[in-house]
Short mmCIF file of C-alpha atoms and ligand atoms in Angstrom, two decimals:
data_model
loop_
_atom_site.label_atom_id
_atom_site.label_comp_id
_atom_site.label_asym_id
_atom_site.label_seq_id
_atom_site.Cartn_x
_atom_site.Cartn_y
_atom_site.Cartn_z
CA MET A 1 8.09 -27.34 -22.00
CA LYS A 2 11.38 -25.50 -21.59
CA GLN A 3 10.33 -22.28 -23.27
CA PRO A 4 9.91 -18.95 -21.50
CA ILE A 5 6.73 -16.97 -20.84
CA GLY A 6 7.04 -13.51 -22.36
CA PHE A 7 5.83 -10.46 -20.43
CA PHE A 8 5.71 -6.89 -21.65
CA ASP A 9 4.72 -3.46 -20.39
CA SER A 10 5.72 0.11 -21.18
CA GLY A 11 8.13 -0.03 -18.23
CA VAL A 12 8.46 -1.43 -14.73
CA GLY A 13 4.68 -1.73 -14.08
CA GLY A 14 4.33 -5.33 -15.17
CA LEU A 15 6.90 -6.38 -12.59
CA SER A 16 4.06 -5.99 -10.04
CA LEU A 17 2.53 -9.19 -11.49
CA LEU A 18 5.62 -11.38 -11.16
CA PRO A 19 5.44 -12.32 -7.45
CA ALA A 20 1.97 -13.83 -7.95
CA VAL A 21 3.12 -15.63 -11.11
CA SER A 22 6.28 -17.07 -9.55
CA ALA A 23 4.28 -18.20 -6.51
CA ILE A 24 2.11 -20.56 -8.58
CA LEU A 25 4.49 -21.22 -11.48
CA PRO A 26 7.89 -21.44 -9.77
CA HIS A 27 9.56 -23.47 -12.53
CA GLU A 28 8.61 -21.32 -15.51
CA ASP A 29 11.27 -19.13 -17.12
CA ILE A 30 10.26 -15.53 -17.67
CA TYR A 31 11.36 -12.98 -20.27
CA TYR A 32 10.30 -9.50 -19.19
CA LEU A 33 10.43 -6.77 -21.80
CA ALA A 34 10.01 -3.13 -20.74
CA ASP A 35 9.25 -0.89 -23.71
CA GLU A 36 10.76 2.10 -22.04
CA ALA A 37 11.76 3.75 -25.27
CA PHE A 38 8.06 4.20 -25.94
CA SER A 39 6.79 4.84 -22.38
CA PRO A 40 4.20 5.79 -21.27
CA TYR A 41 1.55 3.91 -23.23
CA GLY A 42 -1.35 5.61 -21.52
CA ASP A 43 -1.49 8.66 -23.84
CA LYS A 44 -0.63 6.86 -27.05
CA THR A 45 -3.19 6.17 -29.78
CA HIS A 46 -4.63 2.74 -30.47
CA LYS A 47 -2.67 2.60 -33.69
CA GLU A 48 0.66 3.43 -32.01
CA ILE A 49 0.12 0.83 -29.21
CA LEU A 50 -0.88 -1.83 -31.73
CA GLU A 51 2.20 -1.19 -33.83
CA ARG A 52 4.41 -1.47 -30.74
CA ALA A 53 2.64 -4.59 -29.47
CA ARG A 54 3.11 -6.30 -32.83
CA ILE A 55 6.84 -5.53 -32.84
CA ILE A 56 7.22 -6.81 -29.26
CA THR A 57 5.14 -9.93 -29.97
CA ARG A 58 7.43 -10.78 -32.95
CA LYS A 59 10.48 -10.28 -30.75
CA LEU A 60 9.13 -12.48 -27.94
CA LEU A 61 8.22 -15.14 -30.49
CA ALA A 62 11.79 -14.96 -31.86
CA PHE A 63 12.85 -15.75 -28.26
CA GLU A 64 10.51 -18.76 -28.48
CA CYS A 65 8.08 -17.57 -25.84
CA LYS A 66 5.25 -20.06 -25.50
CA LEU A 67 2.74 -17.61 -24.08
CA ILE A 68 2.69 -13.80 -23.99
CA VAL A 69 1.40 -11.74 -21.10
CA LEU A 70 0.35 -8.17 -21.74
CA ALA A 71 1.40 -7.03 -18.27
CA CYS A 72 -0.25 -3.71 -18.95
CA ASN A 73 -3.90 -2.67 -18.68
CA THR A 74 -3.53 -0.10 -21.46
CA ALA A 75 -2.08 -2.55 -23.98
CA THR A 76 -4.62 -5.22 -23.02
CA THR A 77 -7.69 -3.05 -23.28
CA GLN A 78 -6.47 -1.43 -26.48
CA VAL A 79 -5.03 -4.26 -28.51
CA ILE A 80 -5.27 -7.82 -27.07
CA ASN A 81 -8.21 -8.76 -29.30
CA GLN A 82 -6.37 -7.68 -32.40
CA LEU A 83 -3.21 -9.52 -31.38
CA ARG A 84 -5.27 -12.70 -30.86
CA LYS A 85 -6.48 -12.41 -34.43
CA GLU A 86 -2.99 -11.93 -35.87
CA PHE A 87 -0.87 -14.38 -33.88
CA SER A 88 -1.48 -17.96 -32.87
CA VAL A 89 0.49 -17.82 -29.59
CA PRO A 90 -1.76 -17.68 -26.50
CA PHE A 91 -2.06 -14.21 -24.92
CA VAL A 92 -3.06 -13.34 -21.36
CA GLY A 93 -3.82 -9.75 -20.40
CA ILE A 94 -4.82 -7.64 -17.40
CA GLU A 95 -7.70 -5.25 -17.26
CA PRO A 96 -9.39 -3.25 -14.47
CA ALA A 97 -11.10 -5.63 -12.11
CA ILE A 98 -14.67 -4.30 -12.37
CA LYS A 99 -16.39 -7.59 -11.74
CA PRO A 100 -14.63 -8.40 -8.41
CA ALA A 101 -15.08 -4.79 -7.35
CA ALA A 102 -18.84 -4.97 -8.01
CA LEU A 103 -18.98 -8.10 -5.90
CA THR A 104 -16.99 -6.46 -3.09
CA THR A 105 -18.53 -3.03 -2.69
CA GLN A 106 -21.06 -2.43 0.08
CA THR A 107 -21.72 1.22 -0.64
CA GLY A 108 -22.08 0.58 -4.37
CA VAL A 109 -19.41 3.16 -5.14
CA VAL A 110 -16.24 1.95 -6.85
CA GLY A 111 -13.28 4.11 -7.86
CA VAL A 112 -11.23 3.19 -10.89
CA LEU A 113 -7.81 4.74 -11.32
CA ALA A 114 -6.27 3.99 -14.72
CA THR A 115 -4.65 5.51 -17.77
CA LYS A 116 -6.51 7.53 -20.40
CA GLY A 117 -5.94 4.68 -22.90
CA THR A 118 -7.57 2.14 -20.59
CA LEU A 119 -10.53 4.26 -19.54
CA ASN A 120 -11.25 5.22 -23.21
CA SER A 121 -10.97 1.69 -24.55
CA GLN A 122 -13.92 -0.34 -25.91
CA LEU A 123 -12.91 -3.33 -23.77
CA PHE A 124 -13.17 -1.28 -20.62
CA HIS A 125 -16.56 0.12 -21.61
CA LYS A 126 -17.80 -3.40 -22.40
CA SER A 127 -16.64 -4.61 -19.00
CA CYS A 128 -18.39 -1.69 -17.27
CA LEU A 129 -21.66 -2.47 -19.11
CA GLU A 130 -21.40 -6.18 -18.26
CA HIS A 131 -20.32 -5.98 -14.63
CA GLY A 132 -20.72 -2.39 -13.45
CA SER A 133 -24.27 -1.45 -14.43
CA LYS A 134 -25.60 -1.73 -10.86
CA ILE A 135 -22.84 0.24 -9.21
CA GLN A 136 -21.58 3.78 -9.39
CA LEU A 137 -18.14 3.84 -11.06
CA ILE A 138 -15.93 6.87 -10.53
CA GLU A 139 -13.33 6.88 -13.30
CA GLN A 140 -10.13 8.84 -12.79
CA ILE A 141 -7.24 9.15 -15.22
CA GLY A 142 -4.01 8.87 -13.25
CA THR A 143 -2.13 11.47 -15.27
CA GLY A 144 1.52 11.59 -14.20
CA LEU A 145 1.46 8.57 -11.91
CA VAL A 146 3.39 6.25 -14.26
CA ARG A 147 6.12 8.87 -14.45
CA CYS A 148 6.22 9.12 -10.60
CA VAL A 149 6.91 5.32 -10.47
CA GLU A 150 9.36 5.26 -13.38
CA SER A 151 11.37 8.24 -12.13
CA ASN A 152 11.75 6.99 -8.60
CA LYS A 153 9.49 9.64 -7.08
CA ILE A 154 7.16 7.32 -5.25
CA ASN A 155 7.86 8.87 -1.86
CA ASP A 156 8.05 12.50 -3.03
CA PRO A 157 5.57 14.93 -1.46
CA ALA A 158 4.41 15.88 -4.98
CA THR A 159 3.33 12.26 -5.60
CA PHE A 160 1.36 12.30 -2.35
CA THR A 161 -0.36 15.53 -3.38
CA LEU A 162 -1.12 14.23 -6.87
CA LEU A 163 -2.60 11.02 -5.55
CA LYS A 164 -4.63 12.92 -3.01
CA SER A 165 -6.15 15.08 -5.77
CA TYR A 166 -7.32 11.89 -7.52
CA LEU A 167 -8.46 9.89 -4.50
CA ASN A 168 -10.14 12.55 -2.32
CA PRO A 169 -13.06 13.17 -4.66
CA MET A 170 -13.72 9.39 -4.69
CA ILE A 171 -13.54 9.21 -0.92
CA ASP A 172 -15.94 12.17 -0.66
CA GLN A 173 -18.44 10.22 -2.80
CA ASP A 174 -18.35 7.27 -0.39
CA MET A 175 -16.15 4.95 -2.42
CA ASP A 176 -15.45 1.75 -0.45
CA THR A 177 -13.60 -0.19 -3.20
CA LEU A 178 -10.73 0.99 -5.35
CA VAL A 179 -9.56 -0.62 -8.58
CA LEU A 180 -5.97 -0.01 -9.52
CA GLY A 181 -6.28 -0.22 -13.31
CA CYS A 182 -2.64 0.14 -14.19
CA THR A 183 0.14 -2.28 -13.32
CA HIS A 184 2.41 0.61 -12.24
CA TYR A 185 0.00 1.70 -9.47
CA PRO A 186 0.65 -1.21 -6.98
CA PHE A 187 4.07 0.37 -6.50
CA LEU A 188 2.23 3.42 -5.11
CA LEU A 189 0.31 1.37 -2.55
CA PRO A 190 2.26 2.60 0.52
CA VAL A 191 1.28 6.17 -0.45
CA ILE A 192 -2.29 5.31 -1.45
CA LYS A 193 -2.82 3.62 1.90
CA LYS A 194 -1.86 6.80 3.67
CA ILE A 195 -4.66 8.63 1.85
CA ILE A 196 -7.62 6.28 1.76
CA PRO A 197 -9.58 5.26 4.87
CA SER A 198 -8.81 1.76 6.13
CA HIS A 199 -12.25 0.38 5.23
CA VAL A 200 -11.64 1.02 1.48
CA GLN A 201 -10.76 -2.28 -0.17
CA ILE A 202 -8.16 -2.31 -2.92
CA ILE A 203 -8.64 -4.89 -5.59
CA ASP A 204 -5.47 -6.74 -6.51
CA ASN A 205 -5.95 -8.84 -9.62
CA SER A 206 -2.38 -10.11 -9.96
CA LYS A 207 -3.37 -13.46 -8.44
CA ALA A 208 -6.23 -13.82 -10.89
CA VAL A 209 -3.88 -13.06 -13.82
CA ALA A 210 -1.38 -15.63 -12.54
CA LYS A 211 -4.16 -18.26 -12.31
CA GLN A 212 -5.25 -17.41 -15.84
CA ILE A 213 -1.68 -17.86 -17.10
CA LYS A 214 -1.51 -21.29 -15.38
CA ARG A 215 -4.92 -22.28 -16.81
CA ARG A 216 -3.82 -21.42 -20.35
CA LEU A 217 -0.54 -23.32 -19.97
CA VAL A 218 -2.36 -26.38 -18.68
CA GLU A 219 -5.04 -26.21 -21.42
CA GLN A 220 -2.40 -26.06 -24.12
CA ASP A 221 -0.10 -28.59 -22.49
CA LEU A 222 2.68 -25.98 -22.26
CA CYS A 223 3.58 -26.29 -18.60
CA GLU A 224 7.23 -26.71 -17.64
CA SER A 225 7.63 -30.31 -16.42
CA SER A 226 11.07 -30.15 -14.86
CA THR A 227 11.41 -28.93 -11.32
CA SER A 228 14.65 -27.10 -11.94
CA SER A 229 14.81 -23.51 -10.77
CA SER A 230 13.59 -20.93 -13.19
CA THR A 231 15.45 -18.06 -14.68
CA HIS A 232 14.11 -14.53 -15.21
CA SER A 233 15.63 -12.39 -17.96
CA TYR A 234 15.04 -8.65 -18.33
CA PHE A 235 15.09 -6.55 -21.46
CA SER A 236 14.50 -2.87 -22.16
CA SER A 237 14.04 -1.00 -25.41
CA ALA A 238 15.78 2.00 -23.83
CA THR A 239 19.53 2.36 -23.40
CA LYS A 240 18.92 3.69 -19.90
CA SER A 241 16.50 1.47 -18.05
CA ASN A 242 14.63 1.92 -14.76
CA LEU A 243 14.27 -1.90 -14.30
CA GLY A 244 17.55 -2.08 -12.48
CA ARG A 245 16.04 -0.21 -9.53
CA PHE A 246 13.46 -2.91 -9.15
CA VAL A 247 15.32 -6.14 -10.00
CA ASN A 248 18.77 -7.20 -8.92
CA GLN A 249 19.81 -8.56 -12.28
CA PRO A 250 21.44 -7.33 -15.46
CA ILE A 251 19.12 -5.51 -17.87
CA ASN A 252 19.65 -6.32 -21.53
CA TYR A 253 19.24 -3.50 -24.04
CA LEU A 254 17.00 -4.57 -26.88
CA PRO A 255 16.45 -1.94 -29.56
CA LEU A 256 12.95 -2.25 -31.05
N1 DGL B 1 1.49 -0.24 -16.78
C1 DGL B 1 0.67 0.06 -17.90
C2 DGL B 1 -0.80 -0.15 -17.59
O1 DGL B 1 -1.11 -1.04 -16.83
C3 DGL B 1 1.10 1.21 -18.76
C4 DGL B 1 0.95 2.56 -18.26
C5 DGL B 1 1.51 3.56 -19.20
O2 DGL B 1 2.58 3.31 -19.84
O3 DGL B 1 0.92 4.63 -19.37
O4 DGL B 1 -1.64 0.55 -18.07
#
């Protein structure tokens, strides 16, 4: 079905999901919307995020998106259930990968780095109860990390120092598995890898999200049948967008 899949995040973070999605769904058109006028989501209230997610959903539906991906752990854990009640379009989200981490860890100690909004959400607590009751979870709010990615400071010494202050206490407690619970954080991987010991496994759930998108499209008979090449279109709610540093395409301004 020649309709795009809509993605949204507060900024560039959700782009970290696209390689896995394009790998298994190469013919699907993608509309990516970065809500940079309202970034970051991590410190916003449930009500604020829900309001924003409703506006974005309506906009993506106006673009005839056939499925909407909340390419953001904060938005998913805060509002996906509510969106599913209000809109009939299928939604796929991303949340911290507690279950795979619990199956991976040998020491029984798992670190979770995520935003305040994600770590405080009911969905995250439910997932910890369901899948994390037999392991020790060390939760750490990644204050400031989204800004480091958005403002092109990934390789700054200050980013290294900040990440070290979050990761070292986990390493000291014998963490052998790290969950990156924010889609912005995979962009920090080169720095994270300099800090954590090589035996620490990092859980990447982008492939699982991509498979879930495919599953939902197949279930609902929404897959693109033509084998023509796909187009990706990028939108930002801010006049000045950071997306252009990550994708080599024009960024369309979309006031929301
Ligand atoms: N990339 C998002 C997430 O996965 C949003 C982070 C933010 O805006 O604070 O949580």
